[in-house]
């Protein structure tokens, strides 16, 4: 199988505890429930692309522990090629410790574990996957040097290169932009990258235009329940989100990115691919958890 979408990124196990309220420093609190869910932005986007119709390969790292085996298995059952998922000895798998209170506020600690050891050479080893791909996706939960190398290599190979700059809290290295076909930030990431406030369509458009001036090909700013804004060299286009009852927005952005990439890989025009991403993301927010909430293509209304 030739993977059309290759994701270079993180795999995390989400450890989720629910409690009435978040604990204060030094406090021990009795909670209500606990569960583990496979997540990590890279793995979520790989799962979304696979469920939404693409053949997918993942390049990443897990630790030499039970979570690592579960994370890999969660991708394999989706038919994702995991030859590029390495096992690092002496570190844990990536984990996200999440406490959610009764008002759905959360506090999160992320331990990168194996994700932090994904060097450029780990991706170079799977260059044949990049060569076969049509679409390459990166996020920012693995080392910066690895993202930089992958974006440049993707450009060199003439692939469609997507960067979901998450999590971003400041500007990106300026030399990255020329390698990116689609930069897909959410509002706060667009704000951090462009250095402009983003809180509505007009400000998102301004930020998108600034990011294009820095060298990004096209920019798609995701705006939560407000949908998504495509900023290109023309007028751009706003895609309003389907109206749904949101219960958990975890992985909404990841579902959008994976669905969009799968649409491109299936040969859809870009605007249709955005609509696939949006419909899938809207469904995902009606369900709990990261990977379990991501829908399959057959669930999307035509
Ligand atoms: P992130 O999860 O990265 O913060 P967003 O919140 O912008 O990203 O959500 C990504 C996409 O998911 C949006 O562009 C939209 O298509 C969809 N989405 C998110 N929240 C909702 C919602 N409440 N109703 C419908 N669609 C939503």
PDB file of C-alpha atoms and ligand atoms in Angstrom:
ATOM      1  CA  UNK A   1       0.000   0.000   0.000  1.00  0.00           C
ATOM      2  CA  UNK A   2       1.350   3.436  -0.898  1.00  0.00           C
ATOM      3  CA  UNK A   3       0.362   5.888   1.824  1.00  0.00           C
ATOM      4  CA  UNK A   4      -0.990   9.069   0.285  1.00  0.00           C
ATOM      5  CA  UNK A   5      -0.969  10.943   3.580  1.00  0.00           C
ATOM      6  CA  UNK A   6       2.120  10.805   5.797  1.00  0.00           C
ATOM      7  CA  UNK A   7       1.873  12.306   9.266  1.00  0.00           C
ATOM      8  CA  UNK A   8       5.098  13.178  11.093  1.00  0.00           C
ATOM      9  CA  UNK A   9       4.173  13.892  14.676  1.00  0.00           C
ATOM     10  CA  UNK A  10       3.237  12.940  18.192  1.00  0.00           C
ATOM     11  CA  UNK A  11       1.485   9.990  19.828  1.00  0.00           C
ATOM     12  CA  UNK A  12       0.223  10.513  23.395  1.00  0.00           C
ATOM     13  CA  UNK A  13      -1.882   8.518  25.782  1.00  0.00           C
ATOM     14  CA  UNK A  14      -4.456  10.826  27.362  1.00  0.00           C
ATOM     15  CA  UNK A  15      -5.042   9.952  31.052  1.00  0.00           C
ATOM     16  CA  UNK A  16      -8.301  11.644  31.935  1.00  0.00           C
ATOM     17  CA  UNK A  17      -9.584  12.115  35.501  1.00  0.00           C
ATOM     18  CA  UNK A  18     -12.948  13.749  36.181  1.00  0.00           C
ATOM     19  CA  UNK A  19     -13.538  15.568  39.455  1.00  0.00           C
ATOM     20  CA  UNK A  20     -16.022  18.168  40.738  1.00  0.00           C
ATOM     21  CA  UNK A  21     -13.278  20.773  40.647  1.00  0.00           C
ATOM     22  CA  UNK A  22      -9.572  21.047  39.845  1.00  0.00           C
ATOM     23  CA  UNK A  23      -7.226  20.395  42.792  1.00  0.00           C
ATOM     24  CA  UNK A  24      -5.286  23.294  44.295  1.00  0.00           C
ATOM     25  CA  UNK A  25      -1.518  23.070  44.795  1.00  0.00           C
ATOM     26  CA  UNK A  26      -0.712  20.485  47.478  1.00  0.00           C
ATOM     27  CA  UNK A  27      -4.300  19.255  47.656  1.00  0.00           C
ATOM     28  CA  UNK A  28      -5.456  15.646  47.238  1.00  0.00           C
ATOM     29  CA  UNK A  29      -8.930  15.381  45.830  1.00  0.00           C
ATOM     30  CA  UNK A  30     -11.259  12.402  45.357  1.00  0.00           C
ATOM     31  CA  UNK A  31     -12.306  12.240  41.694  1.00  0.00           C
ATOM     32  CA  UNK A  32     -15.247  10.597  39.955  1.00  0.00           C
ATOM     33  CA  UNK A  33     -13.895   8.622  37.033  1.00  0.00           C
ATOM     34  CA  UNK A  34     -10.763   7.770  35.113  1.00  0.00           C
ATOM     35  CA  UNK A  35     -10.114   6.551  31.605  1.00  0.00           C
ATOM     36  CA  UNK A  36      -7.279   6.390  29.084  1.00  0.00           C
ATOM     37  CA  UNK A  37      -7.726   7.452  25.461  1.00  0.00           C
ATOM     38  CA  UNK A  38      -5.192   7.352  22.631  1.00  0.00           C
ATOM     39  CA  UNK A  39      -4.398  10.887  21.460  1.00  0.00           C
ATOM     40  CA  UNK A  40      -1.536  13.165  20.487  1.00  0.00           C
ATOM     41  CA  UNK A  41      -2.032  15.602  17.627  1.00  0.00           C
ATOM     42  CA  UNK A  42      -0.043  13.573  15.116  1.00  0.00           C
ATOM     43  CA  UNK A  43      -1.798  10.297  15.845  1.00  0.00           C
ATOM     44  CA  UNK A  44      -5.213  11.979  15.941  1.00  0.00           C
ATOM     45  CA  UNK A  45      -4.642  13.523  12.530  1.00  0.00           C
ATOM     46  CA  UNK A  46      -3.455  10.178  11.143  1.00  0.00           C
ATOM     47  CA  UNK A  47      -6.592   8.466  12.460  1.00  0.00           C
ATOM     48  CA  UNK A  48      -8.804  11.215  11.036  1.00  0.00           C
ATOM     49  CA  UNK A  49      -7.186  10.976   7.607  1.00  0.00           C
ATOM     50  CA  UNK A  50      -7.559   7.172   7.610  1.00  0.00           C
ATOM     51  CA  UNK A  51     -11.194   7.184   8.770  1.00  0.00           C
ATOM     52  CA  UNK A  52     -11.982   9.847   6.193  1.00  0.00           C
ATOM     53  CA  UNK A  53     -10.761   7.813   3.266  1.00  0.00           C
ATOM     54  CA  UNK A  54      -6.983   8.134   2.811  1.00  0.00           C
ATOM     55  CA  UNK A  55      -4.241   5.539   3.007  1.00  0.00           C
ATOM     56  CA  UNK A  56      -2.008   6.815   5.782  1.00  0.00           C
ATOM     57  CA  UNK A  57       1.448   6.253   7.256  1.00  0.00           C
ATOM     58  CA  UNK A  58       2.637   7.581  10.602  1.00  0.00           C
ATOM     59  CA  UNK A  59       6.193   8.575  11.515  1.00  0.00           C
ATOM     60  CA  UNK A  60       6.710   9.085  15.239  1.00  0.00           C
ATOM     61  CA  UNK A  61       8.020   7.549  18.447  1.00  0.00           C
ATOM     62  CA  UNK A  62       6.588   5.801  21.462  1.00  0.00           C
ATOM     63  CA  UNK A  63       8.321   4.668  24.653  1.00  0.00           C
ATOM     64  CA  UNK A  64       9.104   1.102  25.589  1.00  0.00           C
ATOM     65  CA  UNK A  65       5.968   0.688  27.730  1.00  0.00           C
ATOM     66  CA  UNK A  66       2.397  -0.618  27.659  1.00  0.00           C
ATOM     67  CA  UNK A  67       1.024   2.741  26.491  1.00  0.00           C
ATOM     68  CA  UNK A  68       3.361   2.631  23.515  1.00  0.00           C
ATOM     69  CA  UNK A  69       1.999  -0.752  22.461  1.00  0.00           C
ATOM     70  CA  UNK A  70      -1.578   0.489  22.844  1.00  0.00           C
ATOM     71  CA  UNK A  71      -0.863   3.669  20.871  1.00  0.00           C
ATOM     72  CA  UNK A  72       0.627   1.738  18.007  1.00  0.00           C
ATOM     73  CA  UNK A  73      -2.194  -0.798  18.059  1.00  0.00           C
ATOM     74  CA  UNK A  74      -4.779   2.010  17.932  1.00  0.00           C
ATOM     75  CA  UNK A  75      -3.263   3.135  14.625  1.00  0.00           C
ATOM     76  CA  UNK A  76      -2.831  -0.359  13.210  1.00  0.00           C
ATOM     77  CA  UNK A  77      -6.517  -1.184  13.666  1.00  0.00           C
ATOM     78  CA  UNK A  78      -7.286   1.816  11.438  1.00  0.00           C
ATOM     79  CA  UNK A  79      -5.086   0.334   8.720  1.00  0.00           C
ATOM     80  CA  UNK A  80      -2.357   2.956   9.248  1.00  0.00           C
ATOM     81  CA  UNK A  81       1.155   1.952   8.170  1.00  0.00           C
ATOM     82  CA  UNK A  82       3.237   2.035  11.393  1.00  0.00           C
ATOM     83  CA  UNK A  83       6.648   1.006  10.069  1.00  0.00           C
ATOM     84  CA  UNK A  84       7.753   4.575  10.875  1.00  0.00           C
ATOM     85  CA  UNK A  85       6.645   4.398  14.527  1.00  0.00           C
ATOM     86  CA  UNK A  86       9.805   3.756  16.547  1.00  0.00           C
ATOM     87  CA  UNK A  87      10.079   2.396  20.079  1.00  0.00           C
ATOM     88  CA  UNK A  88      12.543   4.324  22.292  1.00  0.00           C
ATOM     89  CA  UNK A  89      14.012   2.509  25.253  1.00  0.00           C
ATOM     90  CA  UNK A  90      14.522   4.314  28.523  1.00  0.00           C
ATOM     91  CA  UNK A  91      11.692   6.840  28.109  1.00  0.00           C
ATOM     92  CA  UNK A  92       7.955   6.744  28.600  1.00  0.00           C
ATOM     93  CA  UNK A  93       5.491   7.148  25.794  1.00  0.00           C
ATOM     94  CA  UNK A  94       4.059  10.631  25.464  1.00  0.00           C
ATOM     95  CA  UNK A  95       1.275  11.165  27.976  1.00  0.00           C
ATOM     96  CA  UNK A  96      -1.198  13.930  28.694  1.00  0.00           C
ATOM     97  CA  UNK A  97      -2.418  14.037  32.301  1.00  0.00           C
ATOM     98  CA  UNK A  98      -5.818  15.732  32.107  1.00  0.00           C
ATOM     99  CA  UNK A  99      -8.116  16.728  34.955  1.00  0.00           C
ATOM    100  CA  UNK A 100     -11.605  17.865  33.931  1.00  0.00           C
ATOM    101  CA  UNK A 101     -13.987  19.567  36.380  1.00  0.00           C
ATOM    102  CA  UNK A 102     -17.799  19.646  36.474  1.00  0.00           C
ATOM    103  CA  UNK A 103     -17.833  22.810  34.341  1.00  0.00           C
ATOM    104  CA  UNK A 104     -15.621  21.088  31.693  1.00  0.00           C
ATOM    105  CA  UNK A 105     -12.645  23.291  32.604  1.00  0.00           C
ATOM    106  CA  UNK A 106      -9.415  21.355  32.422  1.00  0.00           C
ATOM    107  CA  UNK A 107      -5.813  21.389  33.583  1.00  0.00           C
ATOM    108  CA  UNK A 108      -3.292  19.424  31.528  1.00  0.00           C
ATOM    109  CA  UNK A 109       0.327  18.335  31.917  1.00  0.00           C
ATOM    110  CA  UNK A 110       1.977  16.885  28.807  1.00  0.00           C
ATOM    111  CA  UNK A 111       5.075  14.716  29.058  1.00  0.00           C
ATOM    112  CA  UNK A 112       6.619  14.377  25.584  1.00  0.00           C
ATOM    113  CA  UNK A 113       8.445  11.086  26.337  1.00  0.00           C
ATOM    114  CA  UNK A 114       9.324   9.363  23.055  1.00  0.00           C
ATOM    115  CA  UNK A 115       7.932  12.257  21.002  1.00  0.00           C
ATOM    116  CA  UNK A 116      10.804  14.405  22.254  1.00  0.00           C
ATOM    117  CA  UNK A 117      13.326  11.947  20.789  1.00  0.00           C
ATOM    118  CA  UNK A 118      11.984  12.073  17.232  1.00  0.00           C
ATOM    119  CA  UNK A 119      14.998  13.610  15.487  1.00  0.00           C
ATOM    120  CA  UNK A 120      15.263  14.511  11.791  1.00  0.00           C
ATOM    121  CA  UNK A 121      17.201  11.279  11.220  1.00  0.00           C
ATOM    122  CA  UNK A 122      14.160   9.288  12.400  1.00  0.00           C
ATOM    123  CA  UNK A 123      12.178  10.813   9.528  1.00  0.00           C
ATOM    124  CA  UNK A 124      15.008  10.590   7.000  1.00  0.00           C
ATOM    125  CA  UNK A 125      15.049   6.846   7.577  1.00  0.00           C
ATOM    126  CA  UNK A 126      11.513   6.710   6.145  1.00  0.00           C
ATOM    127  CA  UNK A 127      12.146   8.988   3.205  1.00  0.00           C
ATOM    128  CA  UNK A 128      10.548   6.375   0.918  1.00  0.00           C
ATOM    129  CA  UNK A 129       7.242   7.075   2.692  1.00  0.00           C
ATOM    130  CA  UNK A 130       7.610  10.794   2.031  1.00  0.00           C
ATOM    131  CA  UNK A 131       8.459  10.074  -1.602  1.00  0.00           C
ATOM    132  CA  UNK A 132       5.250   8.078  -2.082  1.00  0.00           C
ATOM    133  CA  UNK A 133       3.026  10.585  -0.290  1.00  0.00           C
ATOM    134  CA  UNK A 134       0.786  13.191  -1.840  1.00  0.00           C
ATOM    135  CA  UNK A 135       0.226  15.082   1.377  1.00  0.00           C
ATOM    136  CA  UNK A 136       2.604  15.491   4.331  1.00  0.00           C
ATOM    137  CA  UNK A 137       1.333  16.821   7.664  1.00  0.00           C
ATOM    138  CA  UNK A 138       3.330  18.166  10.622  1.00  0.00           C
ATOM    139  CA  UNK A 139       2.365  19.727  13.961  1.00  0.00           C
ATOM    140  CA  UNK A 140       4.544  21.111  16.760  1.00  0.00           C
ATOM    141  CA  UNK A 141       4.532  18.327  19.377  1.00  0.00           C
ATOM    142  CA  UNK A 142       7.866  16.900  18.153  1.00  0.00           C
ATOM    143  CA  UNK A 143      11.286  18.653  18.091  1.00  0.00           C
ATOM    144  CA  UNK A 144      11.516  21.826  16.019  1.00  0.00           C
ATOM    145  CA  UNK A 145      14.468  20.527  13.983  1.00  0.00           C
ATOM    146  CA  UNK A 146      12.354  17.579  12.869  1.00  0.00           C
ATOM    147  CA  UNK A 147       9.466  19.778  11.762  1.00  0.00           C
ATOM    148  CA  UNK A 148      11.900  22.054   9.905  1.00  0.00           C
ATOM    149  CA  UNK A 149      13.527  19.130   8.130  1.00  0.00           C
ATOM    150  CA  UNK A 150      10.234  17.508   7.159  1.00  0.00           C
ATOM    151  CA  UNK A 151       8.713  20.720   5.784  1.00  0.00           C
ATOM    152  CA  UNK A 152      11.816  21.398   3.673  1.00  0.00           C
ATOM    153  CA  UNK A 153      11.962  17.808   2.410  1.00  0.00           C
ATOM    154  CA  UNK A 154       8.256  17.835   1.570  1.00  0.00           C
ATOM    155  CA  UNK A 155       8.743  21.002  -0.476  1.00  0.00           C
ATOM    156  CA  UNK A 156      11.827  19.530  -2.197  1.00  0.00           C
ATOM    157  CA  UNK A 157       9.790  16.463  -3.200  1.00  0.00           C
ATOM    158  CA  UNK A 158       6.976  18.656  -4.520  1.00  0.00           C
ATOM    159  CA  UNK A 159       4.376  17.299  -2.073  1.00  0.00           C
ATOM    160  CA  UNK A 160       1.436  19.164  -0.610  1.00  0.00           C
ATOM    161  CA  UNK A 161       2.803  20.259   2.762  1.00  0.00           C
ATOM    162  CA  UNK A 162       0.459  21.042   5.660  1.00  0.00           C
ATOM    163  CA  UNK A 163       1.570  22.554   8.962  1.00  0.00           C
ATOM    164  CA  UNK A 164      -0.892  22.639  11.829  1.00  0.00           C
ATOM    165  CA  UNK A 165       1.095  24.956  14.137  1.00  0.00           C
ATOM    166  CA  UNK A 166      -0.199  23.482  17.363  1.00  0.00           C
ATOM    167  CA  UNK A 167       0.580  24.158  20.079  1.00  0.00           C
ATOM    168  CA  UNK A 168       2.123  27.541  19.162  1.00  0.00           C
ATOM    169  CA  UNK A 169       2.708  30.331  21.608  1.00  0.00           C
ATOM    170  CA  UNK A 170       4.937  32.577  19.501  1.00  0.00           C
ATOM    171  CA  UNK A 171       6.239  33.167  15.981  1.00  0.00           C
ATOM    172  CA  UNK A 172       7.587  30.394  13.760  1.00  0.00           C
ATOM    173  CA  UNK A 173      11.054  30.453  12.155  1.00  0.00           C
ATOM    174  CA  UNK A 174      10.506  32.632   9.097  1.00  0.00           C
ATOM    175  CA  UNK A 175      12.323  30.248   6.752  1.00  0.00           C
ATOM    176  CA  UNK A 176       9.625  27.617   7.350  1.00  0.00           C
ATOM    177  CA  UNK A 177       6.891  29.545   5.597  1.00  0.00           C
ATOM    178  CA  UNK A 178       8.123  29.070   2.038  1.00  0.00           C
ATOM    179  CA  UNK A 179       7.837  25.289   2.521  1.00  0.00           C
ATOM    180  CA  UNK A 180       4.192  25.320   3.605  1.00  0.00           C
ATOM    181  CA  UNK A 181       1.302  24.948   1.147  1.00  0.00           C
ATOM    182  CA  UNK A 182      -1.416  25.030   3.812  1.00  0.00           C
ATOM    183  CA  UNK A 183      -0.865  26.599   7.211  1.00  0.00           C
ATOM    184  CA  UNK A 184      -3.816  25.638   9.447  1.00  0.00           C
ATOM    185  CA  UNK A 185      -3.831  27.508  12.794  1.00  0.00           C
ATOM    186  CA  UNK A 186      -6.757  27.986  15.155  1.00  0.00           C
ATOM    187  CA  UNK A 187      -7.519  31.507  16.391  1.00  0.00           C
ATOM    188  CA  UNK A 188      -4.980  31.628  19.210  1.00  0.00           C
ATOM    189  CA  UNK A 189      -2.265  30.066  17.049  1.00  0.00           C
ATOM    190  CA  UNK A 190      -2.972  32.542  14.223  1.00  0.00           C
ATOM    191  CA  UNK A 191      -2.655  35.341  16.766  1.00  0.00           C
ATOM    192  CA  UNK A 192       0.644  34.001  18.131  1.00  0.00           C
ATOM    193  CA  UNK A 193       2.131  33.443  14.679  1.00  0.00           C
ATOM    194  CA  UNK A 194       1.017  36.697  13.072  1.00  0.00           C
ATOM    195  CA  UNK A 195       1.419  38.880  16.174  1.00  0.00           C
ATOM    196  CA  UNK A 196      -2.078  40.315  15.616  1.00  0.00           C
ATOM    197  CA  UNK A 197      -5.196  39.861  17.760  1.00  0.00           C
ATOM    198  CA  UNK A 198      -7.648  37.357  16.253  1.00  0.00           C
ATOM    199  CA  UNK A 199     -11.223  37.263  17.531  1.00  0.00           C
ATOM    200  CA  UNK A 200     -13.498  37.456  14.475  1.00  0.00           C
ATOM    201  CA  UNK A 201     -13.542  36.934  10.726  1.00  0.00           C
ATOM    202  CA  UNK A 202     -11.963  40.262   9.826  1.00  0.00           C
ATOM    203  CA  UNK A 203      -9.097  39.905  12.270  1.00  0.00           C
ATOM    204  CA  UNK A 204      -8.574  36.270  11.168  1.00  0.00           C
ATOM    205  CA  UNK A 205      -8.379  37.497   7.572  1.00  0.00           C
ATOM    206  CA  UNK A 206      -5.799  40.124   8.537  1.00  0.00           C
ATOM    207  CA  UNK A 207      -3.693  37.548  10.360  1.00  0.00           C
ATOM    208  CA  UNK A 208      -4.008  35.105   7.445  1.00  0.00           C
ATOM    209  CA  UNK A 209      -2.848  37.776   5.004  1.00  0.00           C
ATOM    210  CA  UNK A 210       0.128  38.610   7.181  1.00  0.00           C
ATOM    211  CA  UNK A 211       1.100  34.919   7.361  1.00  0.00           C
ATOM    212  CA  UNK A 212       0.864  34.703   3.563  1.00  0.00           C
ATOM    213  CA  UNK A 213       3.120  37.754   3.294  1.00  0.00           C
ATOM    214  CA  UNK A 214       5.630  35.878   5.450  1.00  0.00           C
ATOM    215  CA  UNK A 215       5.623  33.204   2.724  1.00  0.00           C
ATOM    216  CA  UNK A 216       2.914  30.632   3.557  1.00  0.00           C
ATOM    217  CA  UNK A 217       1.022  29.366   0.493  1.00  0.00           C
ATOM    218  CA  UNK A 218      -2.556  29.396   1.760  1.00  0.00           C
ATOM    219  CA  UNK A 219      -3.817  29.830   5.290  1.00  0.00           C
ATOM    220  CA  UNK A 220      -6.909  28.192   6.770  1.00  0.00           C
ATOM    221  CA  UNK A 221      -7.800  29.708  10.138  1.00  0.00           C
ATOM    222  CA  UNK A 222     -10.148  27.452  12.101  1.00  0.00           C
ATOM    223  CA  UNK A 223     -12.622  29.396  14.199  1.00  0.00           C
ATOM    224  CA  UNK A 224     -14.343  26.783  16.370  1.00  0.00           C
ATOM    225  CA  UNK A 225     -18.137  27.040  16.055  1.00  0.00           C
ATOM    226  CA  UNK A 226     -17.632  29.890  13.536  1.00  0.00           C
ATOM    227  CA  UNK A 227     -16.157  27.467  11.013  1.00  0.00           C
ATOM    228  CA  UNK A 228     -13.032  28.101   8.969  1.00  0.00           C
ATOM    229  CA  UNK A 229     -11.591  30.898   6.868  1.00  0.00           C
ATOM    230  CA  UNK A 230      -9.543  30.207   3.748  1.00  0.00           C
ATOM    231  CA  UNK A 231      -7.090  33.004   2.983  1.00  0.00           C
ATOM    232  CA  UNK A 232      -5.587  32.777  -0.502  1.00  0.00           C
ATOM    233  CA  UNK A 233      -4.457  35.248  -3.135  1.00  0.00           C
ATOM    234  CA  UNK A 234      -8.046  36.122  -4.010  1.00  0.00           C
ATOM    235  CA  UNK A 235     -10.983  37.099  -1.843  1.00  0.00           C
ATOM    236  CA  UNK A 236     -10.675  33.951   0.260  1.00  0.00           C
ATOM    237  CA  UNK A 237     -13.759  32.222   1.586  1.00  0.00           C
ATOM    238  CA  UNK A 238     -15.537  31.694   4.891  1.00  0.00           C
ATOM    239  CA  UNK A 239     -16.940  28.209   5.508  1.00  0.00           C
ATOM    240  CA  UNK A 240     -19.546  28.389   8.312  1.00  0.00           C
ATOM    241  CA  UNK A 241     -19.522  25.317  10.588  1.00  0.00           C
ATOM    242  CA  UNK A 242     -22.521  22.964  10.687  1.00  0.00           C
ATOM    243  CA  UNK A 243     -24.609  23.681  13.800  1.00  0.00           C
ATOM    244  CA  UNK A 244     -24.234  20.935  16.389  1.00  0.00           C
ATOM    245  CA  UNK A 245     -24.555  20.443  20.127  1.00  0.00           C
ATOM    246  CA  UNK A 246     -20.947  20.405  21.293  1.00  0.00           C
ATOM    247  CA  UNK A 247     -20.100  18.101  24.203  1.00  0.00           C
ATOM    248  CA  UNK A 248     -16.292  17.836  23.894  1.00  0.00           C
ATOM    249  CA  UNK A 249     -14.154  19.796  21.445  1.00  0.00           C
ATOM    250  CA  UNK A 250     -11.023  17.671  22.029  1.00  0.00           C
ATOM    251  CA  UNK A 251      -9.474  16.805  18.646  1.00  0.00           C
ATOM    252  CA  UNK A 252     -11.808  19.078  16.636  1.00  0.00           C
ATOM    253  CA  UNK A 253      -8.819  20.759  15.013  1.00  0.00           C
ATOM    254  CA  UNK A 254      -7.088  17.409  14.456  1.00  0.00           C
ATOM    255  CA  UNK A 255     -10.203  15.978  12.812  1.00  0.00           C
ATOM    256  CA  UNK A 256     -10.421  19.017  10.550  1.00  0.00           C
ATOM    257  CA  UNK A 257      -6.759  18.760   9.502  1.00  0.00           C
ATOM    258  CA  UNK A 258      -6.904  14.986   8.922  1.00  0.00           C
ATOM    259  CA  UNK A 259     -10.184  15.242   7.010  1.00  0.00           C
ATOM    260  CA  UNK A 260      -8.898  18.092   4.856  1.00  0.00           C
ATOM    261  CA  UNK A 261      -5.703  16.161   4.061  1.00  0.00           C
ATOM    262  CA  UNK A 262      -7.683  13.021   3.226  1.00  0.00           C
ATOM    263  CA  UNK A 263      -9.899  15.049   0.904  1.00  0.00           C
ATOM    264  CA  UNK A 264      -6.851  16.438  -0.922  1.00  0.00           C
ATOM    265  CA  UNK A 265      -5.321  12.959  -1.136  1.00  0.00           C
ATOM    266  CA  UNK A 266      -8.565  11.629  -2.642  1.00  0.00           C
ATOM    267  CA  UNK A 267      -8.285  14.296  -5.326  1.00  0.00           C
ATOM    268  CA  UNK A 268     -11.061  16.594  -4.109  1.00  0.00           C
ATOM    269  CA  UNK A 269     -10.778  20.294  -4.928  1.00  0.00           C
ATOM    270  CA  UNK A 270      -9.504  22.253  -1.938  1.00  0.00           C
ATOM    271  CA  UNK A 271     -12.887  23.784  -1.055  1.00  0.00           C
ATOM    272  CA  UNK A 272     -14.540  20.342  -1.020  1.00  0.00           C
ATOM    273  CA  UNK A 273     -11.707  19.036   1.143  1.00  0.00           C
ATOM    274  CA  UNK A 274     -12.352  21.866   3.630  1.00  0.00           C
ATOM    275  CA  UNK A 275     -16.026  20.889   3.745  1.00  0.00           C
ATOM    276  CA  UNK A 276     -15.113  17.254   4.485  1.00  0.00           C
ATOM    277  CA  UNK A 277     -12.845  18.435   7.304  1.00  0.00           C
ATOM    278  CA  UNK A 278     -15.574  20.623   8.719  1.00  0.00           C
ATOM    279  CA  UNK A 279     -18.341  18.051   8.615  1.00  0.00           C
ATOM    280  CA  UNK A 280     -16.093  15.540  10.280  1.00  0.00           C
ATOM    281  CA  UNK A 281     -14.931  18.031  12.935  1.00  0.00           C
ATOM    282  CA  UNK A 282     -18.514  19.067  13.695  1.00  0.00           C
ATOM    283  CA  UNK A 283     -19.450  15.417  14.311  1.00  0.00           C
ATOM    284  CA  UNK A 284     -16.368  14.907  16.474  1.00  0.00           C
ATOM    285  CA  UNK A 285     -17.403  17.661  18.900  1.00  0.00           C
ATOM    286  CA  UNK A 286     -20.689  15.848  19.578  1.00  0.00           C
ATOM    287  CA  UNK A 287     -18.703  12.938  21.084  1.00  0.00           C
ATOM    288  CA  UNK A 288     -16.245  12.544  23.959  1.00  0.00           C
ATOM    289  CA  UNK A 289     -12.513  11.866  23.763  1.00  0.00           C
ATOM    290  CA  UNK A 290      -9.795  12.303  21.174  1.00  0.00           C
ATOM    291  CA  UNK A 291      -9.521   9.358  18.780  1.00  0.00           C
ATOM    292  CA  UNK A 292     -12.864   7.731  19.718  1.00  0.00           C
ATOM    293  CA  UNK A 293     -14.698  10.923  18.655  1.00  0.00           C
ATOM    294  CA  UNK A 294     -13.308  10.997  15.102  1.00  0.00           C
ATOM    295  CA  UNK A 295     -15.954   9.907  12.552  1.00  0.00           C
ATOM    296  CA  UNK A 296     -15.699   7.650   9.496  1.00  0.00           C
ATOM    297  CA  UNK A 297     -16.422   8.899   5.985  1.00  0.00           C
ATOM    298  CA  UNK A 298     -19.652   6.860   5.847  1.00  0.00           C
ATOM    299  CA  UNK A 299     -21.044   8.862   8.802  1.00  0.00           C
ATOM    300  CA  UNK A 300     -20.816  12.195   6.999  1.00  0.00           C
ATOM    301  CA  UNK A 301     -24.013  13.384   5.362  1.00  0.00           C
ATOM    302  CA  UNK A 302     -23.454  13.810   1.617  1.00  0.00           C
TER     303      UNK A 302
HETATM  304  P1  LIG B   1      -8.851  23.511  17.755  1.00  0.00           P
HETATM  305  O1  LIG B   1      -9.527  22.266  18.201  1.00  0.00           O
HETATM  306  O2  LIG B   1      -7.518  23.251  17.122  1.00  0.00           O
HETATM  307  O3  LIG B   1      -8.823  24.627  18.744  1.00  0.00           O
HETATM  308  P2  LIG B   1     -11.122  24.785  16.436  1.00  0.00           P
HETATM  309  O4  LIG B   1     -11.764  24.940  17.775  1.00  0.00           O
HETATM  310  O5  LIG B   1     -10.977  26.011  15.608  1.00  0.00           O
HETATM  311  O6  LIG B   1      -9.714  24.060  16.498  1.00  0.00           O
HETATM  312  O7  LIG B   1     -12.011  23.730  15.632  1.00  0.00           O
HETATM  313  C1  LIG B   1     -11.598  23.170  14.403  1.00  0.00           C
HETATM  314  C2  LIG B   1     -12.787  22.977  13.488  1.00  0.00           C
HETATM  315  O8  LIG B   1     -13.716  22.093  14.132  1.00  0.00           O
HETATM  316  C3  LIG B   1     -13.568  24.246  13.180  1.00  0.00           C
HETATM  317  O9  LIG B   1     -13.044  24.919  12.049  1.00  0.00           O
HETATM  318  C4  LIG B   1     -14.947  23.683  12.918  1.00  0.00           C
HETATM  319  O10 LIG B   1     -15.024  23.203  11.589  1.00  0.00           O
HETATM  320  C5  LIG B   1     -15.034  22.496  13.874  1.00  0.00           C
HETATM  321  N1  LIG B   1     -15.680  22.877  15.148  1.00  0.00           N
HETATM  322  C6  LIG B   1     -15.093  23.186  16.321  1.00  0.00           C
HETATM  323  N2  LIG B   1     -15.998  23.512  17.277  1.00  0.00           N
HETATM  324  C7  LIG B   1     -17.205  23.384  16.678  1.00  0.00           C
HETATM  325  C8  LIG B   1     -18.572  23.576  17.116  1.00  0.00           C
HETATM  326  N3  LIG B   1     -18.867  23.951  18.365  1.00  0.00           N
HETATM  327  N4  LIG B   1     -19.570  23.352  16.209  1.00  0.00           N
HETATM  328  C9  LIG B   1     -19.285  22.955  14.944  1.00  0.00           C
HETATM  329  N5  LIG B   1     -18.033  22.769  14.476  1.00  0.00           N
HETATM  330  C10 LIG B   1     -17.011  22.982  15.321  1.00  0.00           C
END
